[in-house]
mmCIF file of C-alpha atoms in Angstrom:
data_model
loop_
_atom_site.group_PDB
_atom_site.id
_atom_site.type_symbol
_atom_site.label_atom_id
_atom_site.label_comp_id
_atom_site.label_asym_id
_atom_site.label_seq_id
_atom_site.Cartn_x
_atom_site.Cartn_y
_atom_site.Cartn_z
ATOM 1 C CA UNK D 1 -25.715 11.217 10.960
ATOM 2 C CA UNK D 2 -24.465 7.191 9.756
ATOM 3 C CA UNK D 3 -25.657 9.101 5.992
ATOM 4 C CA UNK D 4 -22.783 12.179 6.535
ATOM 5 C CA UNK D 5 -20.510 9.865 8.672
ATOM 6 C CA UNK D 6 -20.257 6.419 7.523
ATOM 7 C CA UNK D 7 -21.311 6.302 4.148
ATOM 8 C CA UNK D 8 -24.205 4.745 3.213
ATOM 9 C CA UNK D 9 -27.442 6.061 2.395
ATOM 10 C CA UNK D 10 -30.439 7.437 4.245
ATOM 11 C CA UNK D 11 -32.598 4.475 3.250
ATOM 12 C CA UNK D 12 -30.286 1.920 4.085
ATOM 13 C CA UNK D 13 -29.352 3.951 7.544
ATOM 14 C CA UNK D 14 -33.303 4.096 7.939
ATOM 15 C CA UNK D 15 -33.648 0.573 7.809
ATOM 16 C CA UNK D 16 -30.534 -0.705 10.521
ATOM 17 C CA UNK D 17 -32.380 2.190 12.606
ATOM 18 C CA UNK D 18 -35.996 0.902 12.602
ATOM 19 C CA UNK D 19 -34.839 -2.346 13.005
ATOM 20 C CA UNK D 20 -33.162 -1.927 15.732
ATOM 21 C CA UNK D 21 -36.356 0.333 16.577
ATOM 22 C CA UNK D 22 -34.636 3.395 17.655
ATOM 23 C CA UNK D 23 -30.682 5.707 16.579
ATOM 24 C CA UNK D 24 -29.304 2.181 17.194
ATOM 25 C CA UNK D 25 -27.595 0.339 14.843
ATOM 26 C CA UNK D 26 -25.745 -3.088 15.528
ATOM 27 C CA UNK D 27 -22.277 -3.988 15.812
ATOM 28 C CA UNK D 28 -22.812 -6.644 13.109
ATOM 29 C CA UNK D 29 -24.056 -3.715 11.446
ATOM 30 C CA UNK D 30 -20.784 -1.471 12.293
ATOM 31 C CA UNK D 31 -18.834 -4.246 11.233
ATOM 32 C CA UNK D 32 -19.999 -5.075 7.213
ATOM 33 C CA UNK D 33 -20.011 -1.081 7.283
ATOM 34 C CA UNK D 34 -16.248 -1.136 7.853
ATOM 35 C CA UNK D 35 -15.212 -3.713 5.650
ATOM 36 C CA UNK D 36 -17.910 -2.497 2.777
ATOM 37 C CA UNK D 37 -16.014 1.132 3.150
ATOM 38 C CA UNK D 38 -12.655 -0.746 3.030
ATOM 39 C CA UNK D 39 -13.298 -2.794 0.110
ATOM 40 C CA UNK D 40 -14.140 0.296 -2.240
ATOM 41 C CA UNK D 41 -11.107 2.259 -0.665
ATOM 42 C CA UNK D 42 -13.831 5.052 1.251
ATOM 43 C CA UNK D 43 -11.161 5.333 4.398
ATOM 44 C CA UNK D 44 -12.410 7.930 6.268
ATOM 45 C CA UNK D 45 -15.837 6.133 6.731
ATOM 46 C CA UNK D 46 -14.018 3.062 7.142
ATOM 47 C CA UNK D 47 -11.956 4.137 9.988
ATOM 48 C CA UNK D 48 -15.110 5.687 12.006
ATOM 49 C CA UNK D 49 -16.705 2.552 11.678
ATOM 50 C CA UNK D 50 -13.519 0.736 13.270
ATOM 51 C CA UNK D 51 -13.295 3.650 16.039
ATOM 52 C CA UNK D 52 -17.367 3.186 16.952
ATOM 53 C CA UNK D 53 -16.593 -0.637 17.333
ATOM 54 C CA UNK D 54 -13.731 0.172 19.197
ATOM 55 C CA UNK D 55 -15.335 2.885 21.724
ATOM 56 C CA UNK D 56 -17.665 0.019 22.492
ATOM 57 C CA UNK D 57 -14.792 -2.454 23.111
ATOM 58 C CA UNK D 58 -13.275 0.170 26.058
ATOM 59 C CA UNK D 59 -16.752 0.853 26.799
ATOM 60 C CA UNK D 60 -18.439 -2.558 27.626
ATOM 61 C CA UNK D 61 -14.894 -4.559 28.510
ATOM 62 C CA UNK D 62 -12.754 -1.666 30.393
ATOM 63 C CA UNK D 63 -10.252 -4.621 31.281
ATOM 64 C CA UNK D 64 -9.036 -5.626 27.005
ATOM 65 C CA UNK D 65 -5.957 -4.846 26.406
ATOM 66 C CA UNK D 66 -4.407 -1.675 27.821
ATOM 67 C CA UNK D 67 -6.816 1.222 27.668
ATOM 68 C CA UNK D 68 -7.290 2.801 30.714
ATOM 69 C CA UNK D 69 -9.605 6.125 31.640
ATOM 70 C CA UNK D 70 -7.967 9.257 30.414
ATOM 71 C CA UNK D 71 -9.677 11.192 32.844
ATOM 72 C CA UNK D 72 -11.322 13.757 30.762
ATOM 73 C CA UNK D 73 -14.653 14.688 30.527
ATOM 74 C CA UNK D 74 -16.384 13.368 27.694
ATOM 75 C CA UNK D 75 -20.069 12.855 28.705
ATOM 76 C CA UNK D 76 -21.755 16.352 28.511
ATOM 77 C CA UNK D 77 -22.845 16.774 24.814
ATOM 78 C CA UNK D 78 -21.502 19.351 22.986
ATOM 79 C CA UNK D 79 -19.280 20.969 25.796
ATOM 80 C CA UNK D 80 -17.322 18.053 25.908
ATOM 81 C CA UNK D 81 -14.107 16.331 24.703
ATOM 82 C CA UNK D 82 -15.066 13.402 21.862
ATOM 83 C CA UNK D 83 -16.048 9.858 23.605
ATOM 84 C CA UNK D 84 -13.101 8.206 21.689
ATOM 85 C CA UNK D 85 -10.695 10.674 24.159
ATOM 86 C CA UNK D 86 -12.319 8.577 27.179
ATOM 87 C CA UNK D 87 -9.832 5.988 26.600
ATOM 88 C CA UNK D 88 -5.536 6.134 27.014
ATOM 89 C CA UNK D 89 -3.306 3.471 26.510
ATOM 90 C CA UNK D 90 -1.504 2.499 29.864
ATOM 91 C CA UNK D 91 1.852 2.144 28.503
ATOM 92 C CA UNK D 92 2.757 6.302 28.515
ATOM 93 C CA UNK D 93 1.850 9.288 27.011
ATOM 94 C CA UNK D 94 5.195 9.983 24.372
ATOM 95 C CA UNK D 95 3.502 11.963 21.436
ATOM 96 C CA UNK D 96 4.196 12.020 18.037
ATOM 97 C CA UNK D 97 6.646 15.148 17.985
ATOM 98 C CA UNK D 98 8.766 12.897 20.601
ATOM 99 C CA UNK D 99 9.417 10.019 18.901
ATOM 100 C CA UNK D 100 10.109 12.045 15.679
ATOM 101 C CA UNK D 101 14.023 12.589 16.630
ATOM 102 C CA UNK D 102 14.271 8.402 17.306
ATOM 103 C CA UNK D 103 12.838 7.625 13.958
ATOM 104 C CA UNK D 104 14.996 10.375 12.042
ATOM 105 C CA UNK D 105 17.958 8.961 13.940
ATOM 106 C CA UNK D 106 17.684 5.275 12.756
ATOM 107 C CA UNK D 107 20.276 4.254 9.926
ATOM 108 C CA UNK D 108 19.574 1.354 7.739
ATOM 109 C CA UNK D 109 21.498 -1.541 9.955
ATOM 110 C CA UNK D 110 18.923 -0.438 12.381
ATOM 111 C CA UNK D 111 16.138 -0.936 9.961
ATOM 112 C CA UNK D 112 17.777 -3.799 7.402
ATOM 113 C CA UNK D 113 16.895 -6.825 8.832
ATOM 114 C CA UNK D 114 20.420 -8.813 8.024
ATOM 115 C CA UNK D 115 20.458 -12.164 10.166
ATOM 116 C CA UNK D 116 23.964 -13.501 9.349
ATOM 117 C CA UNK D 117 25.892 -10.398 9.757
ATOM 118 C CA UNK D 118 27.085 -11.090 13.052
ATOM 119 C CA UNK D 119 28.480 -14.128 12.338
ATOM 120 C CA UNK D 120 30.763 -13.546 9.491
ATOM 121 C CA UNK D 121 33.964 -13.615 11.243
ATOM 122 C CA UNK D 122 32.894 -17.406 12.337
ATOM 123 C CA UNK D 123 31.732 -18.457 9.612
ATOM 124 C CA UNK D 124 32.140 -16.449 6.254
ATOM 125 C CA UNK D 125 29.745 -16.161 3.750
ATOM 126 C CA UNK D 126 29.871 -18.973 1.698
ATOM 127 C CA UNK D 127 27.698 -19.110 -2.023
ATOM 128 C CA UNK D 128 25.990 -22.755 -1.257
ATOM 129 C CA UNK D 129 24.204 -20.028 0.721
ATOM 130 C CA UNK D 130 22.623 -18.771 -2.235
ATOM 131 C CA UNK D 131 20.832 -22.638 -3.214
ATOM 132 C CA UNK D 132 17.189 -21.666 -4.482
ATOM 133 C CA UNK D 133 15.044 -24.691 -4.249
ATOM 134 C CA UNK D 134 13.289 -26.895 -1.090
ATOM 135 C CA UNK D 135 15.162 -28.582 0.927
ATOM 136 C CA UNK D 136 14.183 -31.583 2.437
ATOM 137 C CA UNK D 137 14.319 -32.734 6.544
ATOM 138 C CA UNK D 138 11.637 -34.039 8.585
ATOM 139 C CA UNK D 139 9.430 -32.063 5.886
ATOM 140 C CA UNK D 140 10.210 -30.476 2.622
ATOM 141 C CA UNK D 141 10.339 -26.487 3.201
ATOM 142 C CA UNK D 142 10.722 -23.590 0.463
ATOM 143 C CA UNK D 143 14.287 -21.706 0.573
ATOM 144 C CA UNK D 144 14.245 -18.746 -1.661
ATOM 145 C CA UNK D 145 17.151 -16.083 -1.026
ATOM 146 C CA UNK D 146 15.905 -14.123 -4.058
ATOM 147 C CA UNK D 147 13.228 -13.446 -2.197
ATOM 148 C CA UNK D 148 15.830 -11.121 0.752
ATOM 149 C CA UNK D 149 19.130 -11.568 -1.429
ATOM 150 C CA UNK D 150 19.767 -7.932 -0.056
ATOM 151 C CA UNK D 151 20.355 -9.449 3.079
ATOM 152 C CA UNK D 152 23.525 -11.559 1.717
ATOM 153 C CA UNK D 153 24.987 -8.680 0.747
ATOM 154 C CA UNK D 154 23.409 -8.558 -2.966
ATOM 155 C CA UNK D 155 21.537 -5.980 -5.012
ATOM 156 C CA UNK D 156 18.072 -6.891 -4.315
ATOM 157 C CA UNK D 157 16.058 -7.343 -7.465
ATOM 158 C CA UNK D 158 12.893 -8.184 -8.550
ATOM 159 C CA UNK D 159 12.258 -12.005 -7.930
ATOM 160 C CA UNK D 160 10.527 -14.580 -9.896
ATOM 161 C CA UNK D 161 7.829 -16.490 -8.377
ATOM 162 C CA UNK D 162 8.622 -19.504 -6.454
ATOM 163 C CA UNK D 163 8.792 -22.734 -8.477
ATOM 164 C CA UNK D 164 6.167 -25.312 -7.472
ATOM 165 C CA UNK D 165 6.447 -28.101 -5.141
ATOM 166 C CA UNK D 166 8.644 -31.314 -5.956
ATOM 167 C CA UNK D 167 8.763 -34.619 -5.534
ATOM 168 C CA UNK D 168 10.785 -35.422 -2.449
ATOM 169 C CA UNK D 169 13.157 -37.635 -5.420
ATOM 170 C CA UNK D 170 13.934 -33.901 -7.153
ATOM 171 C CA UNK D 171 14.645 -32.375 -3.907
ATOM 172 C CA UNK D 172 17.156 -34.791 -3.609
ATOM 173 C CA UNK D 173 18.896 -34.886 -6.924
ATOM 174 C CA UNK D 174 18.304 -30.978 -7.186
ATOM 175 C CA UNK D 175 21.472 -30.697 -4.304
ATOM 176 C CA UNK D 176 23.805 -33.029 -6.953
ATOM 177 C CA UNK D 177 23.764 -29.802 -8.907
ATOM 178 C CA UNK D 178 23.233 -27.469 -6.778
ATOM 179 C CA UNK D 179 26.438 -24.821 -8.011
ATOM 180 C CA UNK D 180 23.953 -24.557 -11.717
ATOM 181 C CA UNK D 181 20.919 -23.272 -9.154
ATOM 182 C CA UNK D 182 23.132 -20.590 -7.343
ATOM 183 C CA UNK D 183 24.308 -19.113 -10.452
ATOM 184 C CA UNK D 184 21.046 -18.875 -11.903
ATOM 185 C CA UNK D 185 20.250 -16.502 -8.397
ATOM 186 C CA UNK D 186 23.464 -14.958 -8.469
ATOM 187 C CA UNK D 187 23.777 -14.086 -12.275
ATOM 188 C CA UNK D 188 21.185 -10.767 -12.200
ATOM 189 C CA UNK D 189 22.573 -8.925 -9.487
ATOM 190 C CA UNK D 190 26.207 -8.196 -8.047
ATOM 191 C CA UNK D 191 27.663 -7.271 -4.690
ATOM 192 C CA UNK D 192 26.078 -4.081 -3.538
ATOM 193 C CA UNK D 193 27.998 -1.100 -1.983
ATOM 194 C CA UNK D 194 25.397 0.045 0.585
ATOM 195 C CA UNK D 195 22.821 -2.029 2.543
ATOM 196 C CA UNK D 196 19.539 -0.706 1.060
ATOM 197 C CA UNK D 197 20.268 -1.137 -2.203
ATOM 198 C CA UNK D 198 18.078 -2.308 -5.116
ATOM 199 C CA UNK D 199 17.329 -2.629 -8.763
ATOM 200 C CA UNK D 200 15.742 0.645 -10.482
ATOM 201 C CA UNK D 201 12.954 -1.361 -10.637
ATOM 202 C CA UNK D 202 12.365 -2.663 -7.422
ATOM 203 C CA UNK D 203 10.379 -0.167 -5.518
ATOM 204 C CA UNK D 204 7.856 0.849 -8.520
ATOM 205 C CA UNK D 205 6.947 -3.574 -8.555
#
């Protein structure tokens, strides 16, 4: 059954079985399974690996997280509904074909993460904005708009990786000329006319 199921073969299924001297195997066992599956992209065995471990999660600690009984019958072999079905998560019982509608309602301000929209009447959008560099307080932290520049209203392109760390003496004197810096982020794209928009390239990198 852990040959057809999980992946591995009879010999190696043998041995976790008559060490654990009986259809046993460990959870240790169930574990390097799943990530050995994972690693060489075998999903299916992967995943029933991950729902074993899990059954014995509900099973052994009924009180993690927020499982609760389901109420079905799932201990008569073969007449009854799979173990994994013993288990329900407490917070309802919406199905997929429910929350189908909600997700084909959402338009992209719902799913465009843009921070500073809301605040553009205070405070318009201003290009220092658009500074690519660290910046320096209590501790010196990487700001990289290139990274989101869709979110400032640009076409989002592919960026180039983040420069290394400075001195604290370049962070400063990088802010004298700051204006050469935004240009340099600025120059490759232009203003976009929808939210989602991006280079042709984007998506396939």
């Amino acid at each position: 059954l852990a040959a057809d199921l999980l992946g591995v073969n009879v010999q190696f299924a043998a041995r976790e079985t008559r060490k654990q001297r009986g259809g046993y195997v460990s959870q240790q066992w169930l574990f390097d399974n799943y990530i050995r599956q994972y690693s060489v992209k075998n999903y299916d065995c992967a995943a029933r690996s991950y729902l074993l471990l899990l059954c014995w999660i509900h099973e052994y600690f009924p009180s993690l997280g927020r499982q609760a009984e389901s109420g079905l019958d799932c201990d008569v072999p073969g007449t009854s509904f799979p173990r994994a079905r013993r288990w329900r998560y407490r917070q309802g019982n919406v199905k997929l074909p429910e929350y189908r509608p909600v997700i084909d309602a959402l338009t992209p301000d719902d799913v465009i993460w843009r921070p500073f929209q809301n605040h553009r009447a205070a405070l318009p959008f201003d290009l220092v904005g658009m500074y690519s560099g660290y910046l320096r307080g209590c501790t010196v932290v990487p700001y990289l708009p290139e990274r989101c520049i869709k979110q400032f209203g640009y076409v989002q392109y592919i960026p180039p990786p983040p420069p290394p760390a400075p001195t604290i003496a370049v962070v400063d004197s990088d802010w004298i000329g700051y204006d050469i810096v935004v240009d340099r982020i600025v120059q490759p794209t232009r203003p976009t006319t929808y939210a989602a928009k991006a280079a042709a390239d984007y998506l396939s990198w």
